[in-house]
Tab-separated table of C-alpha atoms in Angstrom:
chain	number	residue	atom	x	y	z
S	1305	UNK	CA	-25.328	-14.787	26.430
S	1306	UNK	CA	-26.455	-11.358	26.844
S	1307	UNK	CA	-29.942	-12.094	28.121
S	1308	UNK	CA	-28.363	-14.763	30.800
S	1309	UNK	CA	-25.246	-11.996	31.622
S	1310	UNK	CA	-28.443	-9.313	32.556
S	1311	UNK	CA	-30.268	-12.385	34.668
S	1312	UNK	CA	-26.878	-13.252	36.457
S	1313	UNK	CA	-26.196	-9.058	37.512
S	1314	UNK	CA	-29.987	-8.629	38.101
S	1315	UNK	CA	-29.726	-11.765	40.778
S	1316	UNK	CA	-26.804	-11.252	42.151
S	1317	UNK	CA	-27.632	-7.399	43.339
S	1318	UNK	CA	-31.224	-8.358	44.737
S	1319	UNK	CA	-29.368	-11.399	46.666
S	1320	UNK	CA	-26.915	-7.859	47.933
S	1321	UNK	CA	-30.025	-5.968	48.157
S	1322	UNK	CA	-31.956	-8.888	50.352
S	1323	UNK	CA	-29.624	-9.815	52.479
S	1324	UNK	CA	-28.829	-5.932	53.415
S	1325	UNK	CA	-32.416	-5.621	54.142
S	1326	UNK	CA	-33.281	-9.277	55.648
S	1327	UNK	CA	-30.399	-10.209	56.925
S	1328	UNK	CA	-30.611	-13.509	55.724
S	1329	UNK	CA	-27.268	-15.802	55.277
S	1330	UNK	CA	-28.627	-17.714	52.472
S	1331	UNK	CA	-29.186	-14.838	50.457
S	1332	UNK	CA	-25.202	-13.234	51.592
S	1333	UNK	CA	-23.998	-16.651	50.264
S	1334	UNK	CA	-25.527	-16.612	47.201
S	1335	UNK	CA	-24.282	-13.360	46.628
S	1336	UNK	CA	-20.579	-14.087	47.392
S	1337	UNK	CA	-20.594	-17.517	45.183
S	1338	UNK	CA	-21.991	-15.391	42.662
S	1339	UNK	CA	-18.972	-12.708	42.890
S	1340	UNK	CA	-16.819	-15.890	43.564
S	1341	UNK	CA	-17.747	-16.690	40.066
S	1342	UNK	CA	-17.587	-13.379	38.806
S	1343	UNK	CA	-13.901	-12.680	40.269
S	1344	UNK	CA	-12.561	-16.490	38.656
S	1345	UNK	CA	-14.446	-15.105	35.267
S	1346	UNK	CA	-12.016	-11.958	35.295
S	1347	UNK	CA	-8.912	-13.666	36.349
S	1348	UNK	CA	-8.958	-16.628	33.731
S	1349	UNK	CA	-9.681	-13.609	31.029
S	1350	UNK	CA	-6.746	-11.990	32.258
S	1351	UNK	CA	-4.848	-14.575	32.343
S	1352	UNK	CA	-5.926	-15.543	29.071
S	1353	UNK	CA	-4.366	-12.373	27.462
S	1354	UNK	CA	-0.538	-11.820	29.655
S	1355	UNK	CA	0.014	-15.635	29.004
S	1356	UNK	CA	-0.979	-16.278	25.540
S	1357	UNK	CA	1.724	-16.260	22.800
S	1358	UNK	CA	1.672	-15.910	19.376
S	1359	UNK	CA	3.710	-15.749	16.176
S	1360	UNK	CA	2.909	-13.928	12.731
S	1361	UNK	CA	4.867	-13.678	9.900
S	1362	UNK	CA	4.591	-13.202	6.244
S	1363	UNK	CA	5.739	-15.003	3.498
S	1364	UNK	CA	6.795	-11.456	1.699
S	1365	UNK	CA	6.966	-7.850	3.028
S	1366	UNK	CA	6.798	-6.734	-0.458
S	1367	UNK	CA	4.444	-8.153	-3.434
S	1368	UNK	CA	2.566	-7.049	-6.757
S	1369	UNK	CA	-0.930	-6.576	-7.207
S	1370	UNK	CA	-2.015	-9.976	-8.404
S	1371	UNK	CA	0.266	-11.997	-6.979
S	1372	UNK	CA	-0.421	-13.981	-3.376
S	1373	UNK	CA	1.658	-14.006	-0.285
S	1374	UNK	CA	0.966	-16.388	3.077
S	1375	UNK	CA	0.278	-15.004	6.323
S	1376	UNK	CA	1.561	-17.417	9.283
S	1377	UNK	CA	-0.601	-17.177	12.306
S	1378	UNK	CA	0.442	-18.959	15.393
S	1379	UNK	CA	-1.217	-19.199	18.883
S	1380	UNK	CA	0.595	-21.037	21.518
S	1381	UNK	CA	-0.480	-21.997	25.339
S	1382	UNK	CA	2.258	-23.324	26.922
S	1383	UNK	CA	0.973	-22.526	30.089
S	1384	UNK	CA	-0.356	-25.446	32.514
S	1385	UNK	CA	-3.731	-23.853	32.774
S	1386	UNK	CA	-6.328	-23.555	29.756
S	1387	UNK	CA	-7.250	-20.328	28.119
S	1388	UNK	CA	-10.899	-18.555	27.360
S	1389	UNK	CA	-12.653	-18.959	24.695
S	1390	UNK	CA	-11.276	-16.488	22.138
S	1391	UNK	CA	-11.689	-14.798	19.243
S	1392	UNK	CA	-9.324	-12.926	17.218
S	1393	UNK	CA	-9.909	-10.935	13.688
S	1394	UNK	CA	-7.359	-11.129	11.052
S	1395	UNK	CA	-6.931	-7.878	8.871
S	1396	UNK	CA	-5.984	-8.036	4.956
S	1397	UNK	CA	-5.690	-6.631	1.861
S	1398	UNK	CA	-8.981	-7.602	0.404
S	1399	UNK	CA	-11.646	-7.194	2.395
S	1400	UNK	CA	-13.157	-11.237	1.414
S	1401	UNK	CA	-9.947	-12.206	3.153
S	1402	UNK	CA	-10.724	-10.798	6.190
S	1403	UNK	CA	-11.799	-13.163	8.665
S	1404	UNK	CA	-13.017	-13.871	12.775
S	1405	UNK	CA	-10.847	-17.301	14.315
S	1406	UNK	CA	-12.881	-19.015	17.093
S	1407	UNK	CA	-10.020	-20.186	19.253
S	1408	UNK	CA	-10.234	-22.728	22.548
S	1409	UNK	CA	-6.521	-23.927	23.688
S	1410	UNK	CA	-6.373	-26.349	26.170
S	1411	UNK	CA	-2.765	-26.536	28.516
S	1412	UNK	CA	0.422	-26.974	26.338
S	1413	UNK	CA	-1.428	-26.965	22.913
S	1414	UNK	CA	-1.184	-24.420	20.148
S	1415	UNK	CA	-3.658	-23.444	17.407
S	1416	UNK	CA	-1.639	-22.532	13.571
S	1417	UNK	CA	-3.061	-20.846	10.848
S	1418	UNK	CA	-1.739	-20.810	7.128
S	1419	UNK	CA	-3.634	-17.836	5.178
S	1420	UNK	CA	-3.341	-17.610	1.310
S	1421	UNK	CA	-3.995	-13.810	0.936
S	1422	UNK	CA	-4.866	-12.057	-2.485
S	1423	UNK	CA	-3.640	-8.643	-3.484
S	1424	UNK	CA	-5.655	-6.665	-5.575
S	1425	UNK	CA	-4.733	-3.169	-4.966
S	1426	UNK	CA	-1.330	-1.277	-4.554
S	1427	UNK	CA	-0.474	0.578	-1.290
S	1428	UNK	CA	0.719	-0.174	2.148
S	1429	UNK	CA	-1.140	-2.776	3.919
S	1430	UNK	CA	-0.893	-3.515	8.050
S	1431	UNK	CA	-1.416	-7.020	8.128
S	1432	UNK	CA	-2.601	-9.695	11.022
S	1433	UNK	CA	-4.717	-9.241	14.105
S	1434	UNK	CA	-6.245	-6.288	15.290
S	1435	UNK	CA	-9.142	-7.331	17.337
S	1436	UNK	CA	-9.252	-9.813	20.058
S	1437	UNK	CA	-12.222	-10.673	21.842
S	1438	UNK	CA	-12.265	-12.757	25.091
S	1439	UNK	CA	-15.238	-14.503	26.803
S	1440	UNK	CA	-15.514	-16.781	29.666
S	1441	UNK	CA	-17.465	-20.103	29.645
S	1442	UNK	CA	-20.759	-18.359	31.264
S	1443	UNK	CA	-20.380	-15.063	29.016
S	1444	UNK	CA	-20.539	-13.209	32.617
S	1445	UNK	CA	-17.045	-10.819	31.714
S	1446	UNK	CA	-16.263	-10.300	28.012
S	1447	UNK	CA	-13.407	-8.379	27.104
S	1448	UNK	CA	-12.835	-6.603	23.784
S	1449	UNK	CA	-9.275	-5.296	22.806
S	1450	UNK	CA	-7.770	-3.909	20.032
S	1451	UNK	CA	-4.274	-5.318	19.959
S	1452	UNK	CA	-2.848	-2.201	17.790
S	1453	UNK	CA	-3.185	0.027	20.828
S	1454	UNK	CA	-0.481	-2.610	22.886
S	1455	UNK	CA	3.203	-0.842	22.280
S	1456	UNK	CA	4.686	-4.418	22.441
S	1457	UNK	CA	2.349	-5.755	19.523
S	1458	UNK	CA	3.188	-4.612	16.021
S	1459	UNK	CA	1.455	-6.092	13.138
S	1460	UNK	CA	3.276	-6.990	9.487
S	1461	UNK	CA	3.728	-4.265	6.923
S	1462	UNK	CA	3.048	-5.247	3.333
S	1463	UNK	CA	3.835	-2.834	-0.058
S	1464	UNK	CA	2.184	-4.137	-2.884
S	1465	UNK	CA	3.557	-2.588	-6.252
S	1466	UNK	CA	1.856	-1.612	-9.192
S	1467	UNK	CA	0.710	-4.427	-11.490
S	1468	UNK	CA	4.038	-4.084	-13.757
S	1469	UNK	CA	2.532	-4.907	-17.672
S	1470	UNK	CA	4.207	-6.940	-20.282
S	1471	UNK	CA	4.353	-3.575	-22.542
S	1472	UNK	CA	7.141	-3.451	-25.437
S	1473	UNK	CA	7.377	0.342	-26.736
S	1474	UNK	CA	8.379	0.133	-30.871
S	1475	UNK	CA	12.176	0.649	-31.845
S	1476	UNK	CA	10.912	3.781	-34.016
S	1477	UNK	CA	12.785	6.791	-35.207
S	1478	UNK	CA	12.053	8.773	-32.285
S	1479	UNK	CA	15.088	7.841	-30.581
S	1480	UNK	CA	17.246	9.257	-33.103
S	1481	UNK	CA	15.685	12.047	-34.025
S	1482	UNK	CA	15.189	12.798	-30.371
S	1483	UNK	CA	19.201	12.123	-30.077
S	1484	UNK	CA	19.405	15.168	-33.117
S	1485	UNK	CA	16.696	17.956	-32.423
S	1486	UNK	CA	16.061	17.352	-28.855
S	1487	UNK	CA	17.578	18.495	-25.587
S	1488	UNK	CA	19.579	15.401	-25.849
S	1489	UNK	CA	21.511	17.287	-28.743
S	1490	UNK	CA	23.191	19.038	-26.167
S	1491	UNK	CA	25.132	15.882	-25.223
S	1492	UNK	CA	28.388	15.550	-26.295
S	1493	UNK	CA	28.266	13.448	-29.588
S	1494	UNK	CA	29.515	9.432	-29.701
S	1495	UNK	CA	29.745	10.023	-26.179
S	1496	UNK	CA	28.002	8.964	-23.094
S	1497	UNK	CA	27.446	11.829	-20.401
S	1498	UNK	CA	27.752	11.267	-16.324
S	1499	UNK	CA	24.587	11.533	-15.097
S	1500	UNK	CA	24.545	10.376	-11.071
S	1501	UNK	CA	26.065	7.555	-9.189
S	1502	UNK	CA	23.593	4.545	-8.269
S	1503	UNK	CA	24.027	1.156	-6.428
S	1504	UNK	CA	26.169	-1.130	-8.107
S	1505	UNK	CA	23.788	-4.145	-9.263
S	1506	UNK	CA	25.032	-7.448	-11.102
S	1507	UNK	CA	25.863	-7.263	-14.496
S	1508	UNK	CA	27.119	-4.047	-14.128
S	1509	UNK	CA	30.428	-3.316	-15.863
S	1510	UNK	CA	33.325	-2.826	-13.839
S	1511	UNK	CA	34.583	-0.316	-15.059
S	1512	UNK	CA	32.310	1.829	-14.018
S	1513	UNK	CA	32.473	1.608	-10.648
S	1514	UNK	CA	33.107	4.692	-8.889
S	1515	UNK	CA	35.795	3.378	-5.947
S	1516	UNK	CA	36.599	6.190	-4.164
S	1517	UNK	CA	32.921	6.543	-3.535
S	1518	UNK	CA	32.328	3.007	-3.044
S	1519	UNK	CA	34.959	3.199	-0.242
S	1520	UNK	CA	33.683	6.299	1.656
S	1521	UNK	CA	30.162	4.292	2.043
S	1522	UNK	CA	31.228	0.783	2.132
S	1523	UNK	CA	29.161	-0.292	-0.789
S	1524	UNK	CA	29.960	-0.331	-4.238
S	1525	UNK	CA	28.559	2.479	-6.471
S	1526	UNK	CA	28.563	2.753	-10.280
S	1527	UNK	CA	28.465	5.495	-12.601
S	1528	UNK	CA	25.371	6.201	-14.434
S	1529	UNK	CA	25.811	7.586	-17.903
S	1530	UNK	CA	22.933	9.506	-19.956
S	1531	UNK	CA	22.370	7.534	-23.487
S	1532	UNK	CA	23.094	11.007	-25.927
S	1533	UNK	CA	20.494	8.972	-28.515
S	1534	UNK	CA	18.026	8.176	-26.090
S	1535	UNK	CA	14.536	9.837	-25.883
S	1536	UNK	CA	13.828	12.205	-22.618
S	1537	UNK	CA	10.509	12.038	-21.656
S	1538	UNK	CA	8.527	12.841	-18.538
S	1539	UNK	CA	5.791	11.004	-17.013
S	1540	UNK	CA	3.373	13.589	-14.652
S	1541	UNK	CA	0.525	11.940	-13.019
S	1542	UNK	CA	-2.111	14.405	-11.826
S	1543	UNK	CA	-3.057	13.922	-7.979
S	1544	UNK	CA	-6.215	15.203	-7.409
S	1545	UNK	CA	-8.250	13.745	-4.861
S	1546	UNK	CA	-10.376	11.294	-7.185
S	1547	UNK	CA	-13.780	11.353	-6.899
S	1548	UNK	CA	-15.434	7.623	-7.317
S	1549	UNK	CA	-13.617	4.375	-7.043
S	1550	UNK	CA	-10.553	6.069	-5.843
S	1551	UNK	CA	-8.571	2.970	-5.197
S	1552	UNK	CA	-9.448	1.254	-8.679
S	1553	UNK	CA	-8.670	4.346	-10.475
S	1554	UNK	CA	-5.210	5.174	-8.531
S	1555	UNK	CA	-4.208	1.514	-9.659
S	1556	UNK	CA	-4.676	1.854	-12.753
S	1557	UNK	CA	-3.441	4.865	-13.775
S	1558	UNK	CA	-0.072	4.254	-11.394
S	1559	UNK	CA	-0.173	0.959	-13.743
S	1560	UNK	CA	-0.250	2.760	-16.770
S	1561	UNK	CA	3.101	5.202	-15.098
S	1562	UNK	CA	4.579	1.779	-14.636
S	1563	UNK	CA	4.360	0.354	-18.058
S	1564	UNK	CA	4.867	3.585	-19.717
S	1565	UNK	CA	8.658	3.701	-17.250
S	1566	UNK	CA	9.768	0.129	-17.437
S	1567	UNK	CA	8.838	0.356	-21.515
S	1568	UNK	CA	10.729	3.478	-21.678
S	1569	UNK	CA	14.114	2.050	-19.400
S	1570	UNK	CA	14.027	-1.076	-21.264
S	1571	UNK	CA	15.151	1.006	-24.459
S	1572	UNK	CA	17.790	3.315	-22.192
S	1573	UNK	CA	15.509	6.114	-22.348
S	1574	UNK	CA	15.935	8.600	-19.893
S	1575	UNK	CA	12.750	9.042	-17.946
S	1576	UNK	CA	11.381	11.791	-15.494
S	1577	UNK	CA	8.581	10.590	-13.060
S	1578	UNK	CA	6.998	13.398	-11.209
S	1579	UNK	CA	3.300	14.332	-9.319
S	1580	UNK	CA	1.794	17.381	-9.078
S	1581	UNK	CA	1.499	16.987	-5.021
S	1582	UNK	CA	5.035	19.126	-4.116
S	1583	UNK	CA	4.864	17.657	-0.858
S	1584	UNK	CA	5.444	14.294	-2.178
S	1585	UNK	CA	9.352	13.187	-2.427
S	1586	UNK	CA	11.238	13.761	-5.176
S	1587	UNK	CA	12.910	10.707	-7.449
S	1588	UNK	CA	15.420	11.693	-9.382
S	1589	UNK	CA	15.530	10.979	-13.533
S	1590	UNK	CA	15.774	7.540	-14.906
S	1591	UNK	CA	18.402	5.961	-17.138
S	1592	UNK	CA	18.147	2.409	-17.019
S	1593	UNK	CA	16.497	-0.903	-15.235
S	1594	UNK	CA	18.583	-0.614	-12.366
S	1595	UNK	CA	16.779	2.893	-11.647
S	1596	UNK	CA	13.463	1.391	-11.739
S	1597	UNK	CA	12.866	-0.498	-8.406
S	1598	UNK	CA	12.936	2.914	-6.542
S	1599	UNK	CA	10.526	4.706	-8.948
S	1600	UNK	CA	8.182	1.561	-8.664
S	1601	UNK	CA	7.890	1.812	-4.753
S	1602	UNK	CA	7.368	5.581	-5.271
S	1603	UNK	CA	4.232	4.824	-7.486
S	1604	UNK	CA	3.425	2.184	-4.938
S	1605	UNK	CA	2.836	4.826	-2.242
S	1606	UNK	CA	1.662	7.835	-4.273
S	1607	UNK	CA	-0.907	9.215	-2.660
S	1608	UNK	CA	-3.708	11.095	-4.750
S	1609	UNK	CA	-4.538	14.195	-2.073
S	1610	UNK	CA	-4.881	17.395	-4.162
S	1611	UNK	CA	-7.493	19.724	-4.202
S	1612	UNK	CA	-6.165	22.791	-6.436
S	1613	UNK	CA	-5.802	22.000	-9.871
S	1614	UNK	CA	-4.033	25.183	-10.511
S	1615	UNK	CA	-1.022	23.857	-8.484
S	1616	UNK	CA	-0.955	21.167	-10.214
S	1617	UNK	CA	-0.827	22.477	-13.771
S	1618	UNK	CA	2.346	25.262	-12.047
S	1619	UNK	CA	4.209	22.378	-10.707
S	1620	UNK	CA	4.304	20.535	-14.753
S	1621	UNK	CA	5.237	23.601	-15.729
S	1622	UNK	CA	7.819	24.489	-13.850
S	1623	UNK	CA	9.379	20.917	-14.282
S	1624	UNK	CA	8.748	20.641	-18.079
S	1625	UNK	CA	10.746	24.488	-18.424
S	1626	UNK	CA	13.412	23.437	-15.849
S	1627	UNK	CA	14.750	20.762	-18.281
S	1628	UNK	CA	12.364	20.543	-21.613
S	1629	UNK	CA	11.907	16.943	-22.635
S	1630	UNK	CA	11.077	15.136	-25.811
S	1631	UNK	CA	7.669	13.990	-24.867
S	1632	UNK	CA	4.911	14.149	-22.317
S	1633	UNK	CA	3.167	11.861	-20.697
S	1634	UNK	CA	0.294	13.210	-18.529
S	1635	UNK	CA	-1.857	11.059	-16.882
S	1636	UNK	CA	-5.184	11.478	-14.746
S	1637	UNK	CA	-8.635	10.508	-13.084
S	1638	UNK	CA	-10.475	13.401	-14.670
S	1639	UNK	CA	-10.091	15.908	-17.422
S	1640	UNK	CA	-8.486	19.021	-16.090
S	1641	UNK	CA	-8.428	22.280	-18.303
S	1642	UNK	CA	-5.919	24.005	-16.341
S	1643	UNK	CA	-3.427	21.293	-17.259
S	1644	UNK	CA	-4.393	21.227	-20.577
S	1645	UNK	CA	-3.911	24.331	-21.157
S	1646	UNK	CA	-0.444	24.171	-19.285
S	1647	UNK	CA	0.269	21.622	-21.832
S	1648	UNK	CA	-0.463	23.759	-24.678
S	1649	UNK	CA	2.091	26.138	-23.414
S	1650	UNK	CA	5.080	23.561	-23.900
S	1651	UNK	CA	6.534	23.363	-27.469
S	1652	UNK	CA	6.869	19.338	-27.538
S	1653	UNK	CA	4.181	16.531	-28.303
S	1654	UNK	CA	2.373	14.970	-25.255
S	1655	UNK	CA	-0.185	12.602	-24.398
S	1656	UNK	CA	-3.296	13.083	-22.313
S	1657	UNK	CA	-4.308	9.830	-20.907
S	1658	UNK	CA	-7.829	9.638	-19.029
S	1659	UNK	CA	-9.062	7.228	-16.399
S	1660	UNK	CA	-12.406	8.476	-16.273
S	1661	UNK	CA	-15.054	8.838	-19.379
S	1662	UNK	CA	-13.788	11.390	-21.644
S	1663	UNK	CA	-16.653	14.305	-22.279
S	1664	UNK	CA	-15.886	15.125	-25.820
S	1665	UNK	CA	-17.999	18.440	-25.575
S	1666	UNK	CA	-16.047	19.548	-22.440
S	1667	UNK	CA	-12.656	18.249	-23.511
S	1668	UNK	CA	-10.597	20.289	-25.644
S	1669	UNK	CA	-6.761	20.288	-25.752
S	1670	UNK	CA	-4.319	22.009	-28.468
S	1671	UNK	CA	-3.785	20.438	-31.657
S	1672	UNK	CA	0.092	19.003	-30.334
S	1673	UNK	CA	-1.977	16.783	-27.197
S	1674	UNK	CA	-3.529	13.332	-27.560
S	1675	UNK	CA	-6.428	13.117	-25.226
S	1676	UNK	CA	-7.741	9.811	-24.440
S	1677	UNK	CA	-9.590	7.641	-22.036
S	1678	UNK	CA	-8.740	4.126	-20.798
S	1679	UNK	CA	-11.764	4.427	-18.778
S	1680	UNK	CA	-12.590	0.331	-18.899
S	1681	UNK	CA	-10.588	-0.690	-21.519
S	1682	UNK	CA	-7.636	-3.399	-20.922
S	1683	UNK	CA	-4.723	-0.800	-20.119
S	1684	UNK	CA	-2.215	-3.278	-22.406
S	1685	UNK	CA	-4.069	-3.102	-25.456
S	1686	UNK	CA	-4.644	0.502	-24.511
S	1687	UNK	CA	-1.029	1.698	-24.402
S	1688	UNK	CA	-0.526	-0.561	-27.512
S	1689	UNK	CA	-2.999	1.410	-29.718
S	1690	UNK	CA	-2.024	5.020	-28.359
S	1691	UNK	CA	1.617	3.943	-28.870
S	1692	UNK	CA	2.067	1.420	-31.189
S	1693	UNK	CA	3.859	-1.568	-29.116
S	1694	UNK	CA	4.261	-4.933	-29.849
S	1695	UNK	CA	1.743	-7.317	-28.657
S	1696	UNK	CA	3.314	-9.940	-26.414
């Protein structure tokens, strides 16, 4: 097409050319039948792009890694005059899914497209077209437009969660002990302490629904009470700008910060989730299941930008000392000593979870931390070892 579009220009300007210099009609009407063609090229493109219509949907707006969700792709001409040939790119998650649709609608027919699209990282994901490409039946006028830059065209917006794991912590004596020489000792004993007032959810006892609250913002709201025997722990995930495989790696440690929350919730623990990054939003601590949906879109967007570990190792400290939990969880892509040696500064047991190879020689932590890596290892049977769950 390109070699015959450069022999069609190259023509028609010597016909322009001779003519100018000759005078000759037949050369002046080849010319203008060749801009005649030219100028009917243009319009049907144009024609082909403020008439067509289309409709795009997905099945979900909001998935988990691993699961599937169907993108609806509908192109209609209900025009009476046929469109271009046309070619439009379809943008997804996984790059295999991506694909080019070679599209020819004749008048008052439509073109639908059912796409089965896999999901194998967390994150936001713009979904549908993006490019489309129009080209007459002579290739003399192709036109090439990105669809994202039109303010009436908006493509569909996807979250994907974190892959949530089927990870049962063990009913150990933690809990109680936890309820006796922890922080949580501070509670009032036998009884529950008011923590915050959530969404009310079903199942949810009645009597705890706040109503005078519920009535200022139209929606019910329910108490949320702090379980005095429940472990407090805190769950920091280190931020830093990862170095190889970033995607892969953010999964699965915001996978591991999944299990390790939902495990934790299951058994009414309460449960801080926090970053390093302090420009990142705030969630506030966890008591139960109903507080988990909004801590699982925050892992879903976490975004690993960091460059100065130093902050990083301030910002768990400052957190841990504000309110001094039971046990911490620290999780990142590569060993940092400035947050190991943070964690040697706070008087309660932690783990030091690893998803990149773990240099013994380089790695030292304080005897209280557990360092280890679940650099390729199945993250399940992983947590299960470090922390003795049940194997479902």
């Amino acid at each position: 097409m390109k070699v015959f579009r450069v022999f069609y220009y190259t023509l028609m300007f010597a016909a322009w050319f001779y003519g100018q210099y000759s005078g000759s009609r037949i050369a002046f009407l080849l010319f203008l039948i060749q801009l005649f063609v030219l100028l009917t090229a243009l319009c049907l493109n144009l024609w082909t792009i403020f008439s067509f219509a289309y409709v795009q949907t997905l099945s979900s707006t909001e998935a988990q890694k691993g699961q599937t969700v169907t993108l609806h792709l509908g192109i209609y001409n209900d025009k009476p005059f046929p469109f271009t040939h046309m070619k439009v790119h379809i943008e997804a998650p996984a790059p295999e899914d991506c694909r080019d649709l070679i599209i020819n609608l004749a008048p008052q027919k439509n073109a639908t497209f059912d796409f089965n699209l896999s999901l194998p990282y967390r994150g936001e994901f713009m979904i549908g077209m993006t490019r489309l490409d129009i080209q007459d039946l002579f290739g003399l006028f192709p036109m090439h437009i990105d669809m994202r830059w039109l303010s009436y065209y908006h493509q569909q917006r996807l979250l994907v969660y974190p892959q949530l794991l089927d990870f049962t912590l063990p009913p150990s004596a933690q809990r109680s002990s936890a309820g006796q020489s922890g922080p949580a000792a501070l509670f009032t004993s036998g009884q529950d302490e008011f923590s915050h007032l959530r969404p009310w959810v079903a199942g949810d006892n009645a009597s705890r629904i706040h109503w005078k609250a519920s009535i200022k913002t139209r929606s019910l709201s329910t108490r949320q009470y702090q379980d005095p025997t429940g472990e407090n722990c805190l769950i920091f995930i280190d931020t830093q700008t990862i170095q190889e495989n970033s995607i892969v790696t953010a999964d699965r440690m915001t996978e591991c910060a999944t299990a390790l929350l939902h495990a934790h919730l299951v058994q009414k623990d309460c449960a801080r989730l926090c970053c390093g990054d302090a420009l990142y939003l705030e969630v506030k601590a966890a008591f139960s299941l109903a507080d988990f949906p909004v801590r699982h879109q925050w892992l879903a967007l976490l975004p690993f930008r960091m460059k100065n570990a130093e902050e990083g190792a301030q910002r768990l400290l400052q957190l841990a000392t504000l309110d001094l939990p039971d046990h911490i969880y620290l999780i990142g892509s590569r060993f940092s000593p400035e947050l190991a040696q943070a964690l040697a500064q706070l008087p309660v047991s932690a783990h030091y979870w690893l998803a990149d190879p773990l240099d013994e020689q380089r790695a030292f932590v304080a005897d209280p931390v557990q360092l280890a890596s679940f650099h390729e290892k199945n993250l399940l049977f992983f947590l299960q070892r470090q922390l003795g769950g049940d194997e479902q």
